[in-house]
Coordinates of C-alpha atoms in Angstrom, one line a residue:
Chain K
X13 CA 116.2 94.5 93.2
X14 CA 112.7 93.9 94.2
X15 CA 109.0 94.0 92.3
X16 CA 106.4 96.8 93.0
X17 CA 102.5 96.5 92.6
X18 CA 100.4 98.9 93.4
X19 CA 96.5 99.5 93.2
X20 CA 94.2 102.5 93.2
X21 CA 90.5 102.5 92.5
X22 CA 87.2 104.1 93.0
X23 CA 85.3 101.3 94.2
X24 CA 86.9 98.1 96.8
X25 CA 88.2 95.8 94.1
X26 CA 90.4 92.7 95.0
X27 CA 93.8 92.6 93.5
X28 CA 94.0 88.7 93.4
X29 CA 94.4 88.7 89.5
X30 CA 97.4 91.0 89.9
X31 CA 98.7 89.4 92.9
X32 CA 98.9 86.0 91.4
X33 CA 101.6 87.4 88.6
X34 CA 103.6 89.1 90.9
X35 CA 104.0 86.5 93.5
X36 CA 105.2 84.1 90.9
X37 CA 108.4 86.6 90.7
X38 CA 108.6 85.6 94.5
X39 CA 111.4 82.8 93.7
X40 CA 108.6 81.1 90.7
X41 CA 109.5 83.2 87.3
X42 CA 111.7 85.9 89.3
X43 CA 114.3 86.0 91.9
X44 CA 112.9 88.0 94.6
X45 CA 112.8 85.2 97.1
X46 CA 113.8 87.3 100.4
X47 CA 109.7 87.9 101.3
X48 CA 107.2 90.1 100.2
X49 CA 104.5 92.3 102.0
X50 CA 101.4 94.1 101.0
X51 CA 99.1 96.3 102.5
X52 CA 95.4 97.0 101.6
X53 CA 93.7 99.7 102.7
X54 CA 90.1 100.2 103.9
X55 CA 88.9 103.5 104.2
X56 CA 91.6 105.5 106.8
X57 CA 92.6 101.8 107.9
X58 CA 95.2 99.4 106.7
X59 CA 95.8 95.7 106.8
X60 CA 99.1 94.2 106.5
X61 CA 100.4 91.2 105.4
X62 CA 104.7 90.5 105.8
X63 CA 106.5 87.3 105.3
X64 CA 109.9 87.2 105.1
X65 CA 109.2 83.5 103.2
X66 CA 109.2 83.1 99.6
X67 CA 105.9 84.6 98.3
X68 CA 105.6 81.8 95.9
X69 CA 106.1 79.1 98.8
X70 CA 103.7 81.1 101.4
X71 CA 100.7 80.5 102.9
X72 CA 99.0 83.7 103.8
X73 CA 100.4 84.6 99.9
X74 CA 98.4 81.7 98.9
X75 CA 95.2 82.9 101.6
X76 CA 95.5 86.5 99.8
X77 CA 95.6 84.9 96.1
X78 CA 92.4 82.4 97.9
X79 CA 90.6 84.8 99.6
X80 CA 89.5 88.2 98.0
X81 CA 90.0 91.4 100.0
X82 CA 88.3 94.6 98.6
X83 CA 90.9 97.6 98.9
X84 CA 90.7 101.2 97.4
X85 CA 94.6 101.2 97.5
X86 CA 96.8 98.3 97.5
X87 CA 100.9 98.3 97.7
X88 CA 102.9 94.7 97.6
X89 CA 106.2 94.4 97.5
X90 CA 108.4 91.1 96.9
X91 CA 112.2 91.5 98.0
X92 CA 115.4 90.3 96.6
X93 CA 117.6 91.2 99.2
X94 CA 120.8 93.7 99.0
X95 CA 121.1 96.0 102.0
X96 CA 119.9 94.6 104.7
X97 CA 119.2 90.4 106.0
X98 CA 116.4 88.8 105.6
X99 CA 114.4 89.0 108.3
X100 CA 110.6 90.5 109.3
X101 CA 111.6 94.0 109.9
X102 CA 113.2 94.8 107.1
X103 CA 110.4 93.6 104.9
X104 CA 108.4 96.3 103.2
X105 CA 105.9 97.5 103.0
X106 CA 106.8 100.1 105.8
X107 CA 104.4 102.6 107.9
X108 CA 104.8 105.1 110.0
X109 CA 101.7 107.7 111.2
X110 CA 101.6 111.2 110.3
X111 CA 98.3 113.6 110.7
X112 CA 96.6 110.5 111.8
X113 CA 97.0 108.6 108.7
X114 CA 98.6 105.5 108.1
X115 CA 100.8 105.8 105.5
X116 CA 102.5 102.7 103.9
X117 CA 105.6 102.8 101.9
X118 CA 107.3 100.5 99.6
X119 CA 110.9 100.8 97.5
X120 CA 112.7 99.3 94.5
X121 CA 116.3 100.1 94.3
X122 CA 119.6 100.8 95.9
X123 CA 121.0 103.7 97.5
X124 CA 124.6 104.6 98.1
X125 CA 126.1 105.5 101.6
X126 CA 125.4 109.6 101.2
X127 CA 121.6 108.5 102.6
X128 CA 122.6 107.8 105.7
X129 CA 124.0 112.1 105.7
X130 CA 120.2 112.6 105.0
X131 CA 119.6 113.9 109.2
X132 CA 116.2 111.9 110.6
X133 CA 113.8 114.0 113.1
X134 CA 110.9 112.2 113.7
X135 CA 111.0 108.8 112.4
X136 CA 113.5 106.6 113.1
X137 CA 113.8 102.7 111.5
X138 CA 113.0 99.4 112.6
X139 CA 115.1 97.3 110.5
X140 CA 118.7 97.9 108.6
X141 CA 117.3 98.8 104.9
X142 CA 118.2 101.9 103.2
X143 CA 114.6 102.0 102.0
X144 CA 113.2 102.2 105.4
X145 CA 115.9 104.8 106.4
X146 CA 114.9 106.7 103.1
X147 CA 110.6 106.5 104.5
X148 CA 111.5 108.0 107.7
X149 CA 114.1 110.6 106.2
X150 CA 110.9 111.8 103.3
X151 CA 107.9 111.2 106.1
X152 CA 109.7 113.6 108.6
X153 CA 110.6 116.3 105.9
X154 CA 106.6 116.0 104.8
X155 CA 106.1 116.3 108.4
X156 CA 108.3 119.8 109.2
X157 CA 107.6 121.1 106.3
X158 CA 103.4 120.7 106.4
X159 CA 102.3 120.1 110.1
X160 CA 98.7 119.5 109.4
X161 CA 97.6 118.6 105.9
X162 CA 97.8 120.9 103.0
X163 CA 94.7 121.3 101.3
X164 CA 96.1 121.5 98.2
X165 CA 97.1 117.6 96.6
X166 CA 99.3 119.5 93.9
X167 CA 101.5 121.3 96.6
X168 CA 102.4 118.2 98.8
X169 CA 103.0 115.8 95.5
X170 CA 105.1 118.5 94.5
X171 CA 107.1 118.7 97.6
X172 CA 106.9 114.7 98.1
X173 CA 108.5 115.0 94.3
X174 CA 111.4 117.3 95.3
X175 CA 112.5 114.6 98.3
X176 CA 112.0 112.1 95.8
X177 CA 114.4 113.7 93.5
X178 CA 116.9 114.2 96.4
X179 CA 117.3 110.4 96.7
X180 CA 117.2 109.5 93.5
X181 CA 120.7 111.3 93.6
X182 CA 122.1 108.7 96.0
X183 CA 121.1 105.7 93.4
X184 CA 118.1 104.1 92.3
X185 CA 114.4 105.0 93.8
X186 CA 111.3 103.7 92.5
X187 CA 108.7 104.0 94.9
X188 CA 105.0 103.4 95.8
X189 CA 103.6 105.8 98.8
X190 CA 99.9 106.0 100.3
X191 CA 98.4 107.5 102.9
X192 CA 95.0 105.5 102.3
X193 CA 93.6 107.7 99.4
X194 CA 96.3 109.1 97.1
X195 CA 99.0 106.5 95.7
X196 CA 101.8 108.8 94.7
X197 CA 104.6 106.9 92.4
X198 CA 108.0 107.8 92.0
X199 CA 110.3 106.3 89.1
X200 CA 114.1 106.3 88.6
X201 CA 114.0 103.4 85.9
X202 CA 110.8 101.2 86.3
X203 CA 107.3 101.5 87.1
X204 CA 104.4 101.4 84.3
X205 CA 100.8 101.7 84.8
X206 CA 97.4 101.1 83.3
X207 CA 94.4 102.3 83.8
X208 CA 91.1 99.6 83.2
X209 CA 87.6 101.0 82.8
X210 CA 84.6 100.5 80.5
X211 CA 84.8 98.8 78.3
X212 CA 86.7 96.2 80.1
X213 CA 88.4 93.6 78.0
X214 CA 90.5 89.9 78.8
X215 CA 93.9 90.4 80.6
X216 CA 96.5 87.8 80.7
X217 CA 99.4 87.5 83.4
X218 CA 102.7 87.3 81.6
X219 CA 104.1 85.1 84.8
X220 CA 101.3 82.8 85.4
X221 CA 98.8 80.5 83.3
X222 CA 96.2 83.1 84.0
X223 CA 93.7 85.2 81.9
X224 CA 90.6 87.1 83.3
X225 CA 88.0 88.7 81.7
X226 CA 87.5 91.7 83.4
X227 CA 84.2 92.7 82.0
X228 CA 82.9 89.5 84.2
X229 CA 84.6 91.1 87.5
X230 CA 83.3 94.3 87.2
X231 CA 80.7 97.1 86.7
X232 CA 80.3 100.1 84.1
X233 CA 81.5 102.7 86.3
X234 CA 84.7 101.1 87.7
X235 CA 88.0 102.4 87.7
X236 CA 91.1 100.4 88.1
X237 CA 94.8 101.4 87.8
X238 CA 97.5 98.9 88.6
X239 CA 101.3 99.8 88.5
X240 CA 104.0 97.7 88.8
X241 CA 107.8 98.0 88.2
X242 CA 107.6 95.7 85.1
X243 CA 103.9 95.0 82.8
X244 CA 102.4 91.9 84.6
X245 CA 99.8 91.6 81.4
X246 CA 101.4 90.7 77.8
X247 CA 98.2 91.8 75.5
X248 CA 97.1 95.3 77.1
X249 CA 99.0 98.0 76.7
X250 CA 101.2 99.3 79.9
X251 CA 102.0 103.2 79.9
X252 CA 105.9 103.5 81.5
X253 CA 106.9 106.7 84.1
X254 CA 109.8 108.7 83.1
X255 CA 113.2 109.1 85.2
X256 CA 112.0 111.4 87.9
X257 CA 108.4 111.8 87.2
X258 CA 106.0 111.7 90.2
X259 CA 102.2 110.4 89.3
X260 CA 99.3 110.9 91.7
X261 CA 96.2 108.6 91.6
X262 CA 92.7 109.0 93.6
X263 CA 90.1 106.6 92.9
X264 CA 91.7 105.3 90.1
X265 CA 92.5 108.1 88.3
X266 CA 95.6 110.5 88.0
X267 CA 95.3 113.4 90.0
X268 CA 98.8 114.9 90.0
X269 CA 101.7 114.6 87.9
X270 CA 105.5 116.2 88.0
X271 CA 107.3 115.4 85.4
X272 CA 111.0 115.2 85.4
X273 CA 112.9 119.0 86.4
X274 CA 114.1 120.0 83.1
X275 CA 112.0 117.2 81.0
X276 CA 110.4 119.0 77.8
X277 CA 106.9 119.6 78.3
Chain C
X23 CA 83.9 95.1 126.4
X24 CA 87.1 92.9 125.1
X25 CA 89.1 90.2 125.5
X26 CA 92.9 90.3 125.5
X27 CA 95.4 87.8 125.2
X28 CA 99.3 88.0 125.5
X29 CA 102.4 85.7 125.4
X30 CA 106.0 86.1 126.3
X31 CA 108.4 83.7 126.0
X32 CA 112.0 82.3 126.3
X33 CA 111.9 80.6 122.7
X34 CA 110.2 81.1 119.5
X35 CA 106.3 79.5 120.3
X36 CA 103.3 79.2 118.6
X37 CA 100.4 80.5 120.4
X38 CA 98.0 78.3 118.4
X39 CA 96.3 76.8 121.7
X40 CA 95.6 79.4 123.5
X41 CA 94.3 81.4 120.6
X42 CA 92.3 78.5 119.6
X43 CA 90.4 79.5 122.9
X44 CA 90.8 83.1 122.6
X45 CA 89.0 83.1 118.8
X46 CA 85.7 81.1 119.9
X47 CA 85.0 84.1 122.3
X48 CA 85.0 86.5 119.3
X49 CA 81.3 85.1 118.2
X50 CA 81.3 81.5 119.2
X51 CA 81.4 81.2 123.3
X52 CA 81.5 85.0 123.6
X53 CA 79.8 88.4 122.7
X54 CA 83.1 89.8 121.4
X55 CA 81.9 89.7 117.3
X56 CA 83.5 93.3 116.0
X57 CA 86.4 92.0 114.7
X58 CA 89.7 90.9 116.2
X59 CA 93.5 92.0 115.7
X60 CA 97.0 90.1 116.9
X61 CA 100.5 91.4 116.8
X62 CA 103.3 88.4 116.7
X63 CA 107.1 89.9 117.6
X64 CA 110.2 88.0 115.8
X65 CA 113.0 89.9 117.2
X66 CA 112.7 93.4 116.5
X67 CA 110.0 93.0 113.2
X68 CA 106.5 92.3 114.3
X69 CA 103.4 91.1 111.8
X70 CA 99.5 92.0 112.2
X71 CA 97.1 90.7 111.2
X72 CA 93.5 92.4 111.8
X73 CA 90.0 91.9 110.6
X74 CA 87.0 93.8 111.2
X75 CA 84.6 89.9 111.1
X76 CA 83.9 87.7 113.7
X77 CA 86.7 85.9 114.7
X78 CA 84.8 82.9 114.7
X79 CA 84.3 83.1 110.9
X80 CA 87.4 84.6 110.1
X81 CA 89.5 82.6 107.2
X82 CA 92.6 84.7 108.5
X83 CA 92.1 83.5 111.9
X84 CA 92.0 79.8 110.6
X85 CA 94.7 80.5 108.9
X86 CA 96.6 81.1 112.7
X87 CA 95.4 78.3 114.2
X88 CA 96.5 76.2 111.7
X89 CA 99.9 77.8 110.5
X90 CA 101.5 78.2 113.6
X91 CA 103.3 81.4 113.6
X92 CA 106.3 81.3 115.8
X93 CA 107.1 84.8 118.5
X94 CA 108.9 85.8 121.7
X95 CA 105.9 87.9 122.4
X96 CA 102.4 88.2 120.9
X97 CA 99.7 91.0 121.8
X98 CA 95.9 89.7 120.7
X99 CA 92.7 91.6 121.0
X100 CA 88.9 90.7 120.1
X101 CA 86.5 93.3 120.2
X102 CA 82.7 94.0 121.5
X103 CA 83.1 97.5 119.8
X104 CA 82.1 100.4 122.5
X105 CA 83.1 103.0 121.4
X106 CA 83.3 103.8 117.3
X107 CA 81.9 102.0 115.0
X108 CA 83.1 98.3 113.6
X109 CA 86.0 99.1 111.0
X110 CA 89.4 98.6 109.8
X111 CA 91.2 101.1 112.3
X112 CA 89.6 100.5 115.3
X113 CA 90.5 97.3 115.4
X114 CA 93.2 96.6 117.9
X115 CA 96.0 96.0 118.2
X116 CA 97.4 99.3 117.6
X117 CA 101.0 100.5 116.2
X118 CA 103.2 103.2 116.7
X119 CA 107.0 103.5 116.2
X120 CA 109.2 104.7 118.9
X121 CA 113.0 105.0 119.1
X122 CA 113.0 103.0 116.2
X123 CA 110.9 100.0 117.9
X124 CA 107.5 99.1 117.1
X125 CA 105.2 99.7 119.8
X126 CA 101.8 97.5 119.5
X127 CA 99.1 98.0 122.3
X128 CA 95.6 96.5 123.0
X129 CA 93.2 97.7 125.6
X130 CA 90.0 96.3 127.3
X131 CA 87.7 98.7 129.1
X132 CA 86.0 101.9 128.3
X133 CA 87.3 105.2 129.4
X134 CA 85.1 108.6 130.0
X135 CA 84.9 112.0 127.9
X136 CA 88.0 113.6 130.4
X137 CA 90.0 111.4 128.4
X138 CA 89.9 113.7 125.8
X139 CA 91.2 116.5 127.5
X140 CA 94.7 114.9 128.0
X141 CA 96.6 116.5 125.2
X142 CA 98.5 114.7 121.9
X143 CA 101.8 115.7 121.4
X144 CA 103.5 113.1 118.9
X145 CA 100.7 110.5 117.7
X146 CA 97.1 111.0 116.8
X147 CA 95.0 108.4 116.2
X148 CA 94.0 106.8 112.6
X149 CA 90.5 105.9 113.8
X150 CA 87.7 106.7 116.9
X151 CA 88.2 104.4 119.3
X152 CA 88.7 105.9 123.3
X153 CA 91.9 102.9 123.1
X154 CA 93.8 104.5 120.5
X155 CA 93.4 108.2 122.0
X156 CA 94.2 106.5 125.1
X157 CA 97.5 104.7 123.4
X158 CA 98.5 107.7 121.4
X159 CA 98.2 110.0 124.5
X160 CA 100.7 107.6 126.6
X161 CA 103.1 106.7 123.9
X162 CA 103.4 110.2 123.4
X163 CA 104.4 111.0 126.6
X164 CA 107.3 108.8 127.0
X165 CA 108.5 109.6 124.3
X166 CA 108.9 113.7 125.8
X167 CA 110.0 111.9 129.0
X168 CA 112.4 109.4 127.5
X169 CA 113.8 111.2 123.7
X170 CA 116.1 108.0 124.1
X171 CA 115.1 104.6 125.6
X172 CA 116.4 104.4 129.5
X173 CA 118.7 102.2 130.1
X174 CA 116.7 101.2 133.2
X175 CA 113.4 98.8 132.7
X176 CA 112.8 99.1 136.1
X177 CA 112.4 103.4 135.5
X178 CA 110.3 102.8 131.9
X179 CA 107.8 100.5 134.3
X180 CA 107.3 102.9 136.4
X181 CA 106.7 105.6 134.5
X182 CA 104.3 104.0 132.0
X183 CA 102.1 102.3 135.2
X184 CA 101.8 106.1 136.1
X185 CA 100.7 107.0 132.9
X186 CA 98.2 103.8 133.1
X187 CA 97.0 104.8 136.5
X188 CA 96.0 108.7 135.0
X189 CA 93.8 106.9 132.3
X190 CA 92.6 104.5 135.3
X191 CA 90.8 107.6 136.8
X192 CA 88.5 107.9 133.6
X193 CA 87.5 103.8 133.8
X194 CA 88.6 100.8 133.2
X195 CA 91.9 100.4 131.6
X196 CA 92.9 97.1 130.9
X197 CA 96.5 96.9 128.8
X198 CA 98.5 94.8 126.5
X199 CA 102.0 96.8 125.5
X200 CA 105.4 95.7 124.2
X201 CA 108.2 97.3 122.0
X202 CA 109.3 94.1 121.2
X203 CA 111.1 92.5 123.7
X204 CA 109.1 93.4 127.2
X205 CA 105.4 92.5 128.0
X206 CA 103.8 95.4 129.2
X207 CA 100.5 94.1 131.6
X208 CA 98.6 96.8 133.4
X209 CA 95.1 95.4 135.3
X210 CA 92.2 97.6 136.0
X211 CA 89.3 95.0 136.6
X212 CA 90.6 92.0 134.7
X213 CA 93.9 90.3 133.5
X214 CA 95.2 87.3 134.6
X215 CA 98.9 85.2 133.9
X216 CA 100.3 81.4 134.0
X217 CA 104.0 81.1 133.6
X218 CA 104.2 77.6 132.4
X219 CA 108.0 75.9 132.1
X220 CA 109.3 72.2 133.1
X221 CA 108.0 70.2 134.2
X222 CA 105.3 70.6 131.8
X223 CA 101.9 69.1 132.0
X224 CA 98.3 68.7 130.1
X225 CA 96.3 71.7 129.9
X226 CA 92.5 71.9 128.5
X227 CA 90.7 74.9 127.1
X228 CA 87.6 76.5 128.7
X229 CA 86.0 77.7 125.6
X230 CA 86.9 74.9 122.9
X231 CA 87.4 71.3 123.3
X232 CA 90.6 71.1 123.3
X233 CA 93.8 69.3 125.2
X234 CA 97.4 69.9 124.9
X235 CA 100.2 68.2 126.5
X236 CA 103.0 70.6 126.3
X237 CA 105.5 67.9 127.5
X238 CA 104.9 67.2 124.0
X239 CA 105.4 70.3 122.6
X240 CA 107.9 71.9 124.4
X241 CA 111.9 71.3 125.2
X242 CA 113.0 71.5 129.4
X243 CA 114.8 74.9 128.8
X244 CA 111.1 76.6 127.7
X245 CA 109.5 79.2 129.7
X246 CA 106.2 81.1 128.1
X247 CA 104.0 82.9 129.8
X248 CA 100.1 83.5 128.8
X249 CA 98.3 86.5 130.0
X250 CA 94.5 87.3 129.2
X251 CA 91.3 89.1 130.6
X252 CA 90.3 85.5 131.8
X253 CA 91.9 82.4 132.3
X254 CA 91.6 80.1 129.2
X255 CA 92.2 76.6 130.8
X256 CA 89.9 75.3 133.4
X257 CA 92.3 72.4 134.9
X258 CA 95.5 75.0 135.8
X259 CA 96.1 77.8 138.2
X260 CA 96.4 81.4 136.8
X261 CA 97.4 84.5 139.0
X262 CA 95.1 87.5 138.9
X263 CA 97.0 91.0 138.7
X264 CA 95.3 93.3 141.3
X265 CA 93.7 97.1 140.5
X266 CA 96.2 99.3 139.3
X267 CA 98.8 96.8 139.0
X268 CA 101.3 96.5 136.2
X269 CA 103.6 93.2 135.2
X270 CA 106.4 93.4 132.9
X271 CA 108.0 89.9 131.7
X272 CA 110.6 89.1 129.6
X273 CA 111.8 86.2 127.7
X274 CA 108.6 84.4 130.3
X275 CA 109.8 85.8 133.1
X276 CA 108.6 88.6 135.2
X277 CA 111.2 91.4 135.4
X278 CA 109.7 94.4 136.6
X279 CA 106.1 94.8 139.2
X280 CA 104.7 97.8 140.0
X281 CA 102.2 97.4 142.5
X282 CA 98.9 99.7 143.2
X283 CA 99.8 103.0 144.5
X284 CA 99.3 102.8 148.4
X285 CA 98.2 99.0 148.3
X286 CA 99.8 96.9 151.4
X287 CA 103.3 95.3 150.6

C-alpha cells in the first residue's frame, strides 16, 4: 500500500509542513520505501518531482521540505511497491493531457486482474502499475464521454464518480485526481481531510518532531484543505471519506460531493 | 530566442558538466532569464524538472549540478521567452504520451501566425507558447500516421524531419525530441553535436570555468553524445547540422540522418 497527500487552496501556499510528515512514512515511521512523487500546480501548469529513492533518504525530498514552493493544488504520493518494480516509470504521480489540461493522478490500493478487461482508447501506460492502467482506462472514458469540458463541475464529478465505482469493484481504489483547479478524491477505505481557515491554530505532525503554528504562516482569508490517506496531525480533528464517496475541492473548499450509491442520505 | 541542450548515451551519465555551462546562459553569460526546463530518461520513465526563474538563481538547478542525475538521454531547454508570457507551462521541455512512451520536446526559434492554421487532432497545448502548438501539431500527426510505432526508425525519421521541415516554412525551428530511447535533432539555424568515446580527453567550458577530464570519469566502452544550439567547450571540435537537417542517435551513436530536401549528397 502506499500514502496519499493532497492540497487544495485559494491562495499559493507551500505544503512543506505537510510534506515533512508524510515523507517520514517514506522508509522513516512507514514502509513505503519504493519512491514517492508529487506534483504542484501553478495556475494551468504543473511541476513534477519523481524519485524512485526512498523519500526519507532523498535529496530533491529534502530540496522540497528546504525550499518552499507555492501551489494551489498539490498531490504526493510515496510507494510501497506491489504490482509493478521499482523503477521511475511506475512512480506516481501520473499525467496524461486532456482539453489541454494537465491532469495528474495518484493511487492507493490494489486491483485484481479484471482491470486489465477495462478496454483503453486513448491513453495507453508508461510503466507496469495497475494504477497507471486504471488513469488511462478513467481519463479516456472522461475523454469519450465529454470531448470538450462540461460546464457543469457536478456532472463530470458525477461521471468521474461512476468510473471510480467501477474499479473500486476490482479491489481497493483510493485516489487523488487534478486537472490544476479541482482535486476530486475518491475513497474505498482511507482518505480523511481537513479544512484550515481563520482562526488558524498550532498543528503537530504525528510522524515527525514538528509543530507549526499556522496563524504565523498565514493570512485571514486563507483557505487550506489537506487530505491524506491516514491524519498526519494528532491534535486537530481529521474528517474521514466514506467507501465510495467522491469529494470535490476548488480553492480550498468542497465543491462537489457523491456520496456512496445506496448510502443513507 | 533559446538555448537547447541534449545528451544521448551508451551508459547511464550525468550531464552535470555540460549543464554546468548550459545554466550560466540562463542569466549569467546569456540573455536566456525566463525560466528553464530538463527532461532526464532512465529506461522507459523520464523525470522534469522545470522552473519559471533564472536558471542562474535557480536552487533546483543547483540541485542538478550538484546531484548528478544519471540518463541514456536528457532533453534541456532555457528560455528568452518570445512568445507567451514567463510561467509554469510554457516552460519547456514539453510532454506528451504516445504509444505508451513519453515524448518530451524542446524548441529554439520562433515560428509565424500560419502556424496556427495547421490543425490539432490528438494534443492541445496546456499553455501559449508557438513551441508547444508547434509540438502538439507534430506529435499529433504521427500518431494518425503511425496508430502503432513502426518497426522501422529509419521510416519514423523520415516522416517526423517532414513534419519539421512544414513548421521550417513558418521560421526557425530548432528541435530536441526523444520517446525515450532515440534523440530526435532537427537544425534550422543552429544545433551542433560532439560524439565523445575512448580515448577520452580534457574538455573546458565556454561559459563557466570549468575543466573536466573524462578519462576520469568515464569507462573505455562509453560513448555519449552532447548536442546544443552552440558548442559549450572551446578546446574541442563540434559538427554543425546543416538547414533542414535532422540527426537521430542512439545509445551515442547516430542511427538515422536525413539530410535537407534537395541539398547535394
Amino acid at each position: 500500500m502506499c500514502e496519499l497527500l493532497g492540497m487544495s487552496a485559494n491562495v499559493p501556499t507551500d505544503i512543506c509542513f505537510s510534506f515533512s510528515g508524510l515523507m517520514q512514512r517514506g522508509g522513516g515511521t512507514g514502509p513505503h520505501r519504493d519512491g514517492w512523487g508529487i506534483a504542484f500546480y501553478e495556475g494551468r501548469g504543473v511541476r513534477f518531482f519523481h524519485d524512485p529513492a526512498p523519500s526519507v533518504e532523498s535529496a530533491i525530498a529534502r530540496l522540497i521540505r528546504s525550499h518552499p514552493l507555492k501551489s494551489h493544488v498539490v498531490i504526493s504520493h510515496i510507494r510501497q511497491a506491489n504490482v509493478g518494480k521499482v523503477c521511475l516509470e511506475n512512480t506516481h504521480p501520473f499525467s496524461r493531457e486532456l482539453w489541454g489540461l494537465s491532469w495528474s493522478y495518484a493511487h492507493n490500493g490494489q486491483l485484481d486482474e479484471r482491470l486489465y478487461e477495462l478496454p483503453l482508447t486513448f491513453y495507453h501506460p508508461v510503466g507496469t502499475t495497475d494504477s497507471e492502467y486504471a488513469f488511462c482506462w478513467l481519463l479516456g472514458q472522461v475523454r469519450q464521454r465529454f470531448p470538450s469540458p462540461p460546464g457543469d463541475i457536478a456532472e463530470l464529478s458525477a461521471y468521474i464518480a461512476d468510473l471510480c465505482d467501477r474499479l473500486r469493484a476490482f479491489g481497493v481504489f483510493n485516489m487523488l485526481l487534478s486537472e490544476s483547479h479541482y482535486l476530486f478524491c475518491y475513497c474505498t477505505t482511507k482518505l480523511a481531510w481537513i479544512t484550515r481557515r481563520a482562526p488558524f491554530g498550532e498543528a503537530r505532525l504525528k510522524d515527525y518532531e514538528l509543530t507549526v503554528d499556522f496563524c504565523h504562516e498565514t493570512t485571514p482569508n486563507d483557505i487550506v484543505t489537506v487530505i491524506a490517506t491516514e491524519p498526519l496531525t494528532d491534535n486537530e480533528r481529521w474528517e474521514r471519506l466514506g467507501t465510495g464517496e467522491l469529494i470535490v475541492f476548488e480553492n480550498g473548499l468542497e465543491v462537489a460531493r457523491r456520496s456512496p450509491p445506496g448510502a443513507a442520505v
